[in-house]
CSV table of C-alpha atoms and ligand atoms in Angstrom, one decimal:
chain,number,residue,atom,x,y,z
Y,22,MET,CA,6.4,4.0,41.6
Y,23,ARG,CA,4.0,1.0,41.4
Y,24,ALA,CA,4.9,-1.9,39.1
Y,25,ASP,CA,3.2,-5.3,38.8
Y,26,TRP,CA,6.4,-7.0,38.2
Y,27,LEU,CA,10.1,-6.2,38.7
Y,28,ILE,CA,12.7,-8.4,37.0
Y,29,HIS,CA,16.1,-7.5,38.4
Y,30,SER,CA,19.8,-8.4,38.6
Y,31,ALA,CA,20.0,-9.5,35.0
Y,32,ASP,CA,23.6,-9.8,33.8
Y,33,GLU,CA,22.6,-7.8,30.7
Y,34,VAL,CA,19.3,-6.2,29.5
Y,35,LEU,CA,19.2,-5.6,25.7
Y,36,CYS,CA,17.0,-2.6,25.0
Y,37,LEU,CA,17.3,-2.3,21.2
Y,38,THR,CA,15.6,1.1,21.4
Y,39,GLU,CA,16.8,2.4,18.0
Y,40,ALA,CA,14.3,1.4,15.3
Y,41,PRO,CA,14.6,0.3,12.6
Y,42,GLN,CA,18.3,-0.3,12.4
Y,43,ARG,CA,19.5,0.5,8.9
Y,44,GLY,CA,22.9,-0.3,7.5
Y,45,ALA,CA,25.8,0.3,9.9
Y,46,ALA,CA,23.4,1.1,12.8
Y,47,LEU,CA,22.4,-2.6,12.8
Y,48,GLY,CA,23.4,-4.2,16.1
Y,49,THR,CA,22.7,-1.2,18.4
Y,50,LEU,CA,21.6,-3.2,21.4
Y,51,ASN,CA,21.8,-0.5,24.2
Y,52,VAL,CA,23.0,-3.0,26.8
Y,53,VAL,CA,22.3,-2.2,30.4
Y,54,ALA,CA,24.7,-4.3,32.6
Y,55,GLN,CA,23.3,-5.5,36.0
Y,56,GLY,CA,19.9,-4.4,34.7
Y,57,ALA,CA,16.2,-4.5,35.6
Y,58,LEU,CA,12.9,-4.1,34.0
Y,59,ALA,CA,9.6,-3.0,35.4
Y,60,VAL,CA,6.2,-4.1,34.0
Y,61,ARG,CA,2.8,-2.6,34.6
Y,62,ASP,CA,-0.6,-3.5,33.0
Y,63,GLY,CA,1.2,-5.7,30.4
Y,64,GLN,CA,3.6,-2.9,29.3
Y,65,ILE,CA,7.2,-2.0,30.0
Y,66,VAL,CA,7.4,1.0,32.3
Y,67,GLU,CA,11.1,1.3,32.9
Y,68,VAL,CA,14.4,-0.3,32.1
Y,69,GLY,CA,17.7,0.6,33.8
Y,70,PRO,CA,20.3,-0.3,36.4
Y,71,SER,CA,19.0,-2.9,38.9
Y,72,ALA,CA,20.0,-0.9,42.0
Y,73,GLU,CA,18.1,2.2,40.8
Y,74,LEU,CA,14.9,0.3,39.8
Y,75,ARG,CA,14.8,-1.7,43.0
Y,76,ARG,CA,14.9,1.6,45.0
Y,77,ARG,CA,12.2,3.2,42.9
Y,78,HIS,CA,9.7,0.5,42.3
Y,79,ARG,CA,7.4,-1.3,44.7
Y,80,ALA,CA,6.3,-4.4,42.8
Y,81,ALA,CA,3.8,-7.1,43.6
Y,82,ARG,CA,6.1,-9.7,42.1
Y,83,GLU,CA,9.8,-9.8,41.7
Y,84,THR,CA,12.0,-12.1,39.7
Y,85,ASP,CA,15.7,-12.5,40.2
Y,86,ALA,CA,17.4,-12.8,36.7
Y,87,THR,CA,20.9,-13.4,38.0
Y,88,GLY,CA,22.9,-15.2,35.3
Y,89,CYS,CA,20.5,-14.3,32.5
Y,90,VAL,CA,20.3,-11.9,29.6
Y,91,LEU,CA,16.9,-10.2,29.3
Y,92,MET,CA,15.8,-9.1,25.8
Y,93,PRO,CA,12.7,-8.6,23.7
Y,94,GLY,CA,10.9,-11.7,22.5
Y,95,PHE,CA,12.0,-12.8,19.0
Y,96,VAL,CA,9.8,-11.6,16.1
Y,97,ASP,CA,9.6,-14.2,13.3
Y,98,PRO,CA,8.3,-12.3,10.3
Y,99,HIS,CA,8.1,-15.2,7.8
Y,100,THR,CA,6.6,-18.6,8.6
Y,101,HIS,CA,4.5,-21.2,6.9
Y,102,ALA,CA,3.6,-22.7,10.3
Y,103,MET,CA,0.2,-24.0,9.2
Y,104,TRP,CA,0.2,-27.3,7.3
Y,105,ILE,CA,-0.9,-30.9,7.6
Y,106,GLY,CA,1.5,-33.9,7.2
Y,107,ASP,CA,5.3,-33.8,6.7
Y,108,ARG,CA,7.9,-34.0,4.0
Y,109,ALA,CA,10.3,-36.5,5.5
Y,110,LEU,CA,10.4,-38.7,2.4
Y,111,GLU,CA,11.1,-35.6,0.2
Y,112,PHE,CA,14.1,-34.9,2.5
Y,113,GLU,CA,15.5,-38.3,1.7
Y,114,GLN,CA,14.9,-37.7,-2.0
Y,115,ARG,CA,17.0,-34.6,-1.7
Y,116,ILE,CA,19.7,-36.4,0.1
Y,117,ALA,CA,19.8,-38.8,-2.9
Y,118,GLY,CA,20.3,-35.8,-5.2
Y,119,ARG,CA,16.9,-34.5,-6.5
Y,120,THR,CA,16.5,-30.8,-6.2
Y,121,TYR,CA,13.7,-28.9,-4.5
Y,122,SER,CA,12.6,-27.4,-7.9
Y,123,GLU,CA,12.6,-30.8,-9.6
Y,124,ILE,CA,10.4,-32.2,-6.9
Y,125,LEU,CA,7.9,-29.3,-7.2
Y,126,ALA,CA,7.9,-29.6,-11.0
Y,127,GLY,CA,7.1,-33.3,-10.6
Y,128,GLY,CA,4.0,-32.5,-8.6
Y,129,GLY,CA,5.5,-33.1,-5.2
Y,130,GLY,CA,7.0,-30.6,-2.7
Y,131,ILE,CA,4.5,-27.8,-1.8
Y,132,LEU,CA,1.8,-29.6,-3.9
Y,133,SER,CA,2.0,-32.8,-1.7
Y,134,THR,CA,1.5,-30.6,1.4
Y,135,VAL,CA,-1.5,-29.0,-0.4
Y,136,ASP,CA,-3.1,-32.4,-1.0
Y,137,GLN,CA,-3.1,-33.0,2.8
Y,138,THR,CA,-3.9,-29.5,3.9
Y,139,ARG,CA,-6.9,-29.2,1.5
Y,140,ALA,CA,-8.5,-32.1,3.2
Y,141,ALA,CA,-8.4,-30.5,6.7
Y,142,THR,CA,-11.2,-28.7,8.6
Y,143,VAL,CA,-10.5,-25.4,10.3
Y,144,ALA,CA,-10.4,-27.2,13.7
Y,145,GLU,CA,-7.8,-29.7,12.3
Y,146,LEU,CA,-5.7,-26.9,11.0
Y,147,VAL,CA,-5.8,-25.1,14.3
Y,148,GLU,CA,-4.8,-28.2,16.3
Y,149,ALA,CA,-2.0,-29.1,13.9
Y,150,THR,CA,-0.5,-25.6,14.2
Y,151,ARG,CA,-0.9,-25.0,17.9
Y,152,PRO,CA,1.9,-27.3,19.1
Y,153,ARG,CA,4.2,-25.7,16.6
Y,154,LEU,CA,3.4,-22.3,17.9
Y,155,ARG,CA,4.0,-23.5,21.5
Y,156,ARG,CA,7.4,-24.7,20.5
Y,157,MET,CA,8.1,-21.3,18.8
Y,158,LEU,CA,7.1,-19.6,22.1
Y,159,ALA,CA,9.3,-22.0,24.1
Y,160,HIS,CA,12.2,-21.0,21.9
Y,161,GLY,CA,11.5,-17.3,22.6
Y,162,THR,CA,9.3,-16.2,19.7
Y,163,THR,CA,6.5,-14.0,21.0
Y,164,THR,CA,5.4,-12.5,17.7
Y,165,CYS,CA,5.1,-14.3,14.4
Y,166,GLU,CA,3.6,-14.2,10.9
Y,167,ILE,CA,1.7,-17.2,9.5
Y,168,LYS,CA,1.1,-17.6,5.8
Y,169,THR,CA,-1.7,-19.5,4.0
Y,170,GLY,CA,-0.5,-21.1,0.8
Y,171,TYR,CA,-1.2,-24.8,1.2
Y,172,GLY,CA,-4.9,-24.5,0.0
Y,173,LEU,CA,-4.4,-23.0,-3.4
Y,174,GLU,CA,-8.2,-22.9,-4.0
Y,175,PRO,CA,-10.7,-20.4,-2.5
Y,176,GLU,CA,-12.3,-22.5,0.2
Y,177,SER,CA,-9.1,-24.1,1.5
Y,178,GLU,CA,-7.3,-20.8,1.5
Y,179,LEU,CA,-10.1,-19.2,3.5
Y,180,ARG,CA,-10.1,-22.1,5.9
Y,181,MET,CA,-6.4,-21.4,6.6
Y,182,LEU,CA,-7.2,-17.7,7.2
Y,183,GLU,CA,-9.9,-18.7,9.6
Y,184,ALA,CA,-7.6,-21.0,11.4
Y,185,ILE,CA,-5.0,-18.3,11.7
Y,186,ALA,CA,-7.7,-15.9,13.1
Y,187,ARG,CA,-8.6,-18.6,15.8
Y,188,LEU,CA,-5.0,-19.0,16.8
Y,189,ARG,CA,-4.6,-15.2,17.0
Y,190,ARG,CA,-7.4,-15.2,19.5
Y,191,SER,CA,-6.4,-18.2,21.5
Y,192,MET,CA,-2.5,-18.3,21.6
Y,193,PRO,CA,-0.5,-16.0,23.9
Y,194,MET,CA,1.5,-14.6,20.9
Y,195,ASN,CA,1.1,-11.7,18.5
Y,196,ILE,CA,0.1,-13.3,15.2
Y,197,GLN,CA,0.1,-11.5,11.8
Y,198,ALA,CA,-1.5,-13.2,8.8
Y,199,THR,CA,-0.4,-13.3,5.2
Y,200,PHE,CA,-2.6,-14.5,2.3
Y,201,LEU,CA,-0.4,-16.6,-0.1
Y,202,PRO,CA,-2.7,-18.2,-2.7
Y,203,ALA,CA,0.2,-17.6,-5.1
Y,204,HIS,CA,2.5,-20.1,-3.4
Y,205,ALA,CA,2.4,-22.6,-6.3
Y,206,VAL,CA,0.3,-23.3,-9.3
Y,207,PRO,CA,-2.2,-26.0,-8.3
Y,208,ARG,CA,-2.3,-29.2,-10.4
Y,209,GLU,CA,-5.8,-28.4,-11.8
Y,210,HIS,CA,-4.3,-25.2,-13.3
Y,211,ALA,CA,-0.9,-26.6,-14.4
Y,212,ALA,CA,-1.7,-26.3,-18.1
Y,213,LYS,CA,-3.0,-22.7,-17.7
Y,214,PRO,CA,-1.3,-20.9,-14.8
Y,215,ASP,CA,-2.8,-17.5,-16.0
Y,216,ALA,CA,-6.3,-18.8,-15.3
Y,217,TYR,CA,-5.2,-19.4,-11.7
Y,218,VAL,CA,-3.8,-15.8,-11.5
Y,219,ASP,CA,-7.2,-14.6,-12.9
Y,220,GLU,CA,-9.0,-16.5,-10.1
Y,221,ILE,CA,-6.6,-15.0,-7.5
Y,222,VAL,CA,-7.1,-11.5,-8.8
Y,223,GLU,CA,-10.8,-11.6,-9.5
Y,224,HIS,CA,-12.1,-13.8,-6.7
Y,225,MET,CA,-9.7,-14.9,-4.0
Y,226,LEU,CA,-8.1,-11.5,-3.1
Y,227,PRO,CA,-11.4,-9.6,-2.6
Y,228,ARG,CA,-13.0,-12.5,-0.7
Y,229,ALA,CA,-10.0,-13.1,1.6
Y,230,ILE,CA,-9.7,-9.5,2.8
Y,231,THR,CA,-13.4,-9.2,3.4
Y,232,ARG,CA,-13.4,-12.5,5.4
Y,233,TRP,CA,-10.3,-11.4,7.4
Y,234,ARG,CA,-12.0,-8.1,8.4
Y,235,GLU,CA,-15.1,-10.0,9.4
Y,236,LEU,CA,-13.0,-12.3,11.6
Y,237,CYS,CA,-10.5,-9.8,13.1
Y,238,GLY,CA,-12.0,-6.3,12.6
Y,239,GLU,CA,-11.5,-3.6,10.1
Y,240,GLN,CA,-8.2,-2.5,11.5
Y,241,ALA,CA,-6.4,-5.9,11.4
Y,242,PRO,CA,-3.8,-5.8,8.7
Y,243,LEU,CA,-3.5,-8.5,6.1
Y,244,PHE,CA,-0.5,-9.1,4.0
Y,245,VAL,CA,-0.4,-10.7,0.6
Y,246,ASP,CA,2.7,-12.7,-0.6
Y,247,VAL,CA,3.7,-14.2,-3.9
Y,248,PHE,CA,6.4,-16.9,-4.6
Y,249,CYS,CA,8.0,-15.1,-7.5
Y,250,GLU,CA,10.3,-17.8,-8.9
Y,251,LYS,CA,10.8,-20.0,-11.9
Y,252,GLY,CA,8.3,-22.8,-11.6
Y,253,ALA,CA,6.0,-20.7,-9.4
Y,254,PHE,CA,4.9,-17.2,-10.5
Y,255,THR,CA,6.5,-14.9,-13.1
Y,256,LEU,CA,7.3,-11.2,-12.4
Y,257,ALA,CA,4.4,-10.1,-14.6
Y,258,GLN,CA,2.0,-12.4,-12.7
Y,259,SER,CA,3.4,-11.2,-9.4
Y,260,ARG,CA,2.8,-7.5,-10.4
Y,261,ARG,CA,-0.8,-8.2,-11.4
Y,262,ILE,CA,-1.5,-9.8,-8.0
Y,263,PHE,CA,0.2,-7.1,-6.0
Y,264,GLU,CA,-1.4,-4.2,-7.9
Y,265,ARG,CA,-4.9,-5.6,-7.2
Y,266,ALA,CA,-4.0,-6.5,-3.6
Y,267,ARG,CA,-2.7,-3.1,-2.9
Y,268,ALA,CA,-5.8,-1.5,-4.2
Y,269,LEU,CA,-7.9,-3.7,-1.9
Y,270,GLY,CA,-5.9,-2.7,1.2
Y,271,TYR,CA,-3.4,-5.5,1.6
Y,272,ARG,CA,0.2,-4.8,2.6
Y,273,LEU,CA,2.8,-6.5,0.3
Y,274,LYS,CA,5.5,-9.2,0.9
Y,275,ILE,CA,7.3,-11.2,-1.7
Y,276,HIS,CA,9.4,-14.5,-1.9
Y,277,ALA,CA,12.1,-13.2,-4.2
Y,278,ASP,CA,15.4,-14.6,-5.5
Y,279,GLU,CA,15.3,-17.8,-3.5
Y,280,PHE,CA,16.9,-19.7,-6.4
Y,281,GLU,CA,16.9,-17.5,-9.4
Y,282,ASN,CA,16.6,-13.8,-10.0
Y,283,LEU,CA,13.4,-12.8,-11.7
Y,284,GLY,CA,13.4,-9.1,-10.6
Y,285,GLY,CA,11.1,-9.6,-7.6
Y,286,ALA,CA,13.2,-7.4,-5.2
Y,287,ARG,CA,13.1,-4.5,-7.6
Y,288,LEU,CA,9.3,-4.9,-7.9
Y,289,ALA,CA,8.9,-5.0,-4.1
Y,290,VAL,CA,10.8,-1.7,-3.8
Y,291,GLU,CA,8.8,-0.1,-6.6
Y,292,LEU,CA,5.5,-1.1,-5.1
Y,293,GLY,CA,6.5,-0.1,-1.5
Y,294,ALA,CA,6.3,-3.6,-0.1
Y,295,ALA,CA,6.7,-4.1,3.6
Y,296,SER,CA,9.4,-6.7,3.0
Y,297,ALA,CA,11.2,-8.7,0.3
Y,298,ASP,CA,12.2,-12.2,1.6
Y,299,HIS,CA,14.9,-14.8,0.8
Y,300,LEU,CA,17.0,-12.5,-1.4
Y,301,VAL,CA,19.8,-15.0,-2.2
Y,302,ALA,CA,20.1,-14.4,-6.0
Y,303,THR,CA,19.6,-10.6,-5.7
Y,304,SER,CA,21.6,-8.4,-8.0
Y,305,LYS,CA,23.9,-5.6,-7.0
Y,306,ALA,CA,21.5,-3.0,-8.4
Y,307,GLU,CA,18.6,-4.4,-6.4
Y,308,ILE,CA,20.7,-4.5,-3.3
Y,309,ALA,CA,21.4,-0.8,-3.8
Y,310,ALA,CA,17.6,-0.2,-4.4
Y,311,LEU,CA,16.8,-1.9,-1.1
Y,312,GLY,CA,19.4,0.2,0.6
Y,313,THR,CA,17.4,3.4,0.0
Y,314,SER,CA,13.9,2.0,0.3
Y,315,SER,CA,11.7,1.3,3.3
Y,316,THR,CA,11.2,-2.3,2.2
Y,317,VAL,CA,12.7,-4.6,4.8
Y,318,ALA,CA,15.2,-7.2,3.5
Y,319,VAL,CA,14.3,-10.5,5.2
Y,320,ALA,CA,16.9,-13.2,5.2
Y,321,LEU,CA,16.0,-16.8,5.9
Y,322,PRO,CA,19.2,-18.7,6.5
Y,323,GLY,CA,17.3,-21.8,7.6
Y,324,THR,CA,16.3,-22.4,4.0
Y,325,PRO,CA,19.6,-22.8,2.3
Y,326,PHE,CA,20.7,-24.7,5.4
Y,327,GLY,CA,17.6,-26.9,5.2
Y,328,LEU,CA,18.3,-27.5,1.5
Y,329,ALA,CA,22.1,-28.0,2.0
Y,330,GLN,CA,22.8,-25.2,-0.4
Y,331,ALA,CA,26.0,-23.1,-0.4
Y,332,ALA,CA,24.4,-19.7,-1.2
Y,333,TYR,CA,23.0,-17.5,1.5
Y,334,THR,CA,21.6,-13.9,1.5
Y,335,PRO,CA,24.5,-11.5,0.9
Y,336,ALA,CA,23.8,-9.7,4.1
Y,337,ARG,CA,27.1,-7.7,4.4
Y,338,ALA,CA,26.4,-6.1,1.0
Y,339,MET,CA,22.9,-5.3,2.1
Y,340,ILE,CA,24.1,-3.7,5.3
Y,341,GLU,CA,26.7,-1.7,3.4
Y,342,ALA,CA,24.0,-0.5,1.0
Y,343,GLY,CA,22.0,0.8,4.0
Y,344,ALA,CA,19.2,-1.7,3.9
Y,345,THR,CA,17.0,-2.7,6.9
Y,346,LEU,CA,18.0,-6.3,7.4
Y,347,ALA,CA,15.7,-8.7,9.3
Y,348,LEU,CA,15.9,-12.5,10.0
Y,349,ALA,CA,13.1,-15.1,10.0
Y,350,SER,CA,12.8,-18.8,10.3
Y,351,ASP,CA,10.8,-19.6,7.1
Y,352,PHE,CA,9.5,-22.4,9.3
Y,353,ASN,CA,7.8,-24.8,6.8
Y,354,PRO,CA,7.6,-28.6,6.2
Y,355,GLY,CA,9.7,-28.5,2.9
Y,356,THR,CA,12.7,-26.3,3.1
Y,357,SER,CA,13.0,-25.2,6.8
Y,358,PRO,CA,11.4,-27.5,9.3
Y,359,CYS,CA,12.8,-25.5,12.3
Y,360,GLU,CA,10.8,-23.2,14.5
Y,361,SER,CA,13.8,-21.7,16.4
Y,362,MET,CA,14.9,-18.1,15.8
Y,363,GLN,CA,18.0,-19.0,17.9
Y,364,MET,CA,18.9,-21.4,15.1
Y,365,ALA,CA,18.3,-18.7,12.5
Y,366,ILE,CA,20.7,-16.4,14.4
Y,367,ALA,CA,23.4,-19.2,14.7
Y,368,LEU,CA,23.2,-19.7,10.9
Y,369,ALA,CA,23.2,-16.0,10.1
Y,370,CYS,CA,26.4,-15.5,12.1
Y,371,ARG,CA,28.2,-18.3,10.3
Y,372,TYR,CA,26.9,-18.1,6.7
Y,373,MET,CA,25.9,-14.5,6.4
Y,374,ARG,CA,28.7,-13.2,8.6
Y,375,LEU,CA,26.5,-11.2,11.0
Y,376,THR,CA,27.8,-10.5,14.5
Y,377,PRO,CA,25.6,-11.8,17.3
Y,378,ALA,CA,24.6,-8.2,18.0
Y,379,GLU,CA,23.6,-7.6,14.4
Y,380,ALA,CA,21.7,-10.9,14.2
Y,381,ILE,CA,19.8,-10.1,17.5
Y,382,ALA,CA,18.6,-6.7,16.1
Y,383,ALA,CA,17.6,-8.4,12.8
Y,384,ALA,CA,15.6,-11.0,14.8
Y,385,THR,CA,13.8,-8.4,17.0
Y,386,ILE,CA,13.3,-4.8,16.1
Y,387,ASN,CA,14.0,-5.1,12.4
Y,388,ALA,CA,11.8,-8.2,12.2
Y,389,ALA,CA,9.0,-6.2,13.9
Y,390,ALA,CA,9.5,-3.5,11.2
Y,391,ALA,CA,9.0,-6.2,8.5
Y,392,LEU,CA,5.5,-6.8,10.1
Y,393,GLY,CA,4.7,-3.1,10.6
Y,394,LEU,CA,4.8,-3.7,14.4
Y,395,ALA,CA,8.0,-1.8,15.4
Y,396,ASP,CA,5.9,0.6,17.4
Y,397,ARG,CA,4.5,-2.2,19.7
Y,398,VAL,CA,7.1,-5.0,19.9
Y,399,GLY,CA,10.8,-5.8,19.1
Y,400,SER,CA,12.5,-3.7,21.8
Y,401,LEU,CA,12.4,-3.1,25.6
Y,402,THR,CA,11.1,0.4,25.4
Y,403,PRO,CA,8.7,2.0,27.9
Y,404,GLY,CA,5.2,1.9,26.6
Y,405,LYS,CA,5.7,-1.2,24.5
Y,406,GLN,CA,4.1,-4.5,25.1
Y,407,ALA,CA,6.0,-6.5,27.8
Y,408,ASP,CA,7.2,-9.3,25.5
Y,409,VAL,CA,10.4,-10.3,27.3
Y,410,ILE,CA,12.6,-13.4,27.3
Y,411,ALA,CA,15.3,-14.5,29.7
Y,412,LEU,CA,18.2,-16.5,28.3
Y,413,ALA,CA,20.4,-18.6,30.5
Y,414,ILE,CA,23.6,-17.0,29.2
Y,415,PRO,CA,26.0,-14.4,30.7
Y,416,SER,CA,26.2,-12.2,27.7
Y,417,TYR,CA,24.4,-11.6,24.4
Y,418,ARG,CA,27.6,-12.8,22.7
Y,419,HIS,CA,26.5,-16.4,23.5
Y,420,LEU,CA,23.5,-16.1,21.1
Y,421,GLY,CA,24.7,-17.3,17.8
Y,422,TYR,CA,27.9,-18.7,19.2
Y,423,ARG,CA,26.0,-21.5,20.9
Y,424,TYR,CA,23.4,-23.6,19.0
Y,425,GLY,CA,21.4,-26.8,19.1
Y,426,THR,CA,20.0,-26.3,22.6
Y,427,ASN,CA,17.3,-24.0,23.8
Y,428,LEU,CA,18.9,-21.1,25.7
Y,429,VAL,CA,15.5,-19.7,26.8
Y,430,LYS,CA,14.8,-19.9,30.5
Y,431,TRP,CA,11.4,-18.2,30.5
Y,432,VAL,CA,9.1,-16.2,28.3
Y,433,MET,CA,6.8,-13.3,29.1
Y,434,ARG,CA,4.2,-12.0,26.7
Y,435,GLY,CA,2.1,-9.0,27.5
Y,436,GLY,CA,3.3,-9.0,31.1
Y,437,LYS,CA,2.4,-12.6,31.7
Y,438,ARG,CA,4.7,-15.6,31.9
Y,439,VAL,CA,4.0,-18.3,29.2
Y,440,GLY,CA,5.6,-21.5,28.0
Y,441,ARG,CA,8.3,-23.2,29.9
Y,442,GLY,CA,9.8,-22.1,33.2
S,16,LIG,O1,9.9,-20.1,1.6
S,16,LIG,N1,9.6,-21.2,-1.4
S,16,LIG,C1,8.5,-21.2,-1.1
S,16,LIG,N2,7.9,-21.4,0.1
S,16,LIG,C2,8.6,-22.0,1.1
S,16,LIG,C3,8.7,-23.4,1.1
S,16,LIG,C4,7.4,-24.0,1.3
S,16,LIG,C5,7.4,-25.5,1.2
S,16,LIG,O2,8.3,-26.1,0.5
S,16,LIG,O3,6.4,-26.1,1.6
S,16,LIG,C6,10.0,-21.3,1.3
S,16,LIG,O4,11.1,-21.8,1.2
S,17,LIG,FE1,8.7,-18.9,2.6
């Protein structure tokens, strides 16, 4: 059989073919020891024992992966990777004892990033974001989501969407976009938040999806997200935004229960959202509801870690309830200034008590499900896009166990090597 590329002699190949991995099925890695992988025309054609594949395939290029684990590239289904400036001073204020919510209520936090992001052109947004995406790639992330949400007025939010569309075309990554005008109530609407919700529902949602389709084609999906939280948007406001967005053809995501429970997870299940994210203060009844729904529960352990908070997503209860659990970085300048899914895995193992195998599945195939991409990426399955990473470790058990250094040796996206190595 002809292949463009044969990668052989890997200590382990993690196939993760079962998708999505609900409840106790989480962590089904389908490990091939002494494995190989054949790639043709940007797709995976076969995965199996090295000795067999070397006999069967004549490949133009061969790579020896001795001493490495091969696995699907990480999928990061929740990022705010596009912003201008930084929040280093706010970090010091939090060290001194101010909380994230107090800083936001005082007009800082997200709103200080909004001031800087509003002033940027599309080209400036693209160039500020590109190096962050390169670092994500270098850390093994081949698919990610990027949210708007630092414009909070029509023109700036549309500039963010346009910048995401440009990166989608120019970066060797799969990029999904999420429209998040309901990330915070902008200062000019502070006295009348409902007037801002009116503007979102009546003007911003229809304009954004029309623009997105002009930029990326009729078929390109667009998600909408709402920060449903005290000090941000109420449950009733969230419902209004989602119902309108759904009618316009958006898929739904929600920031729910990051600090307090407003009922956002239940709303996500009721409306058939693709995912509900954060889920720290989620109730038992809502965990049970997630357990029987197709809404993916996305945990973001970088956020409580970034805020030095004790409470994390109750992942074991979610797994027990049968939920589809995924992991994401929540990469953003305020709560989680870290682009590494390896770090998210290390935190999930310690604070959410996931095994490395569970965390790996949550960061690949289940994360792909949270973006509606489980048929294209997230596993090493013949026919899927050849998004493959090699980690310089002898066993998958070293992911999560080790942290603080980049374990990625090389990254392949769509059958081509990218990033370092
Ligand atoms: O997911 N909570 C809302 N959004 C982000 C933080 C964004 C920011 O602080 O800039 C989050 O934690
Ligand atoms: Fe977020």
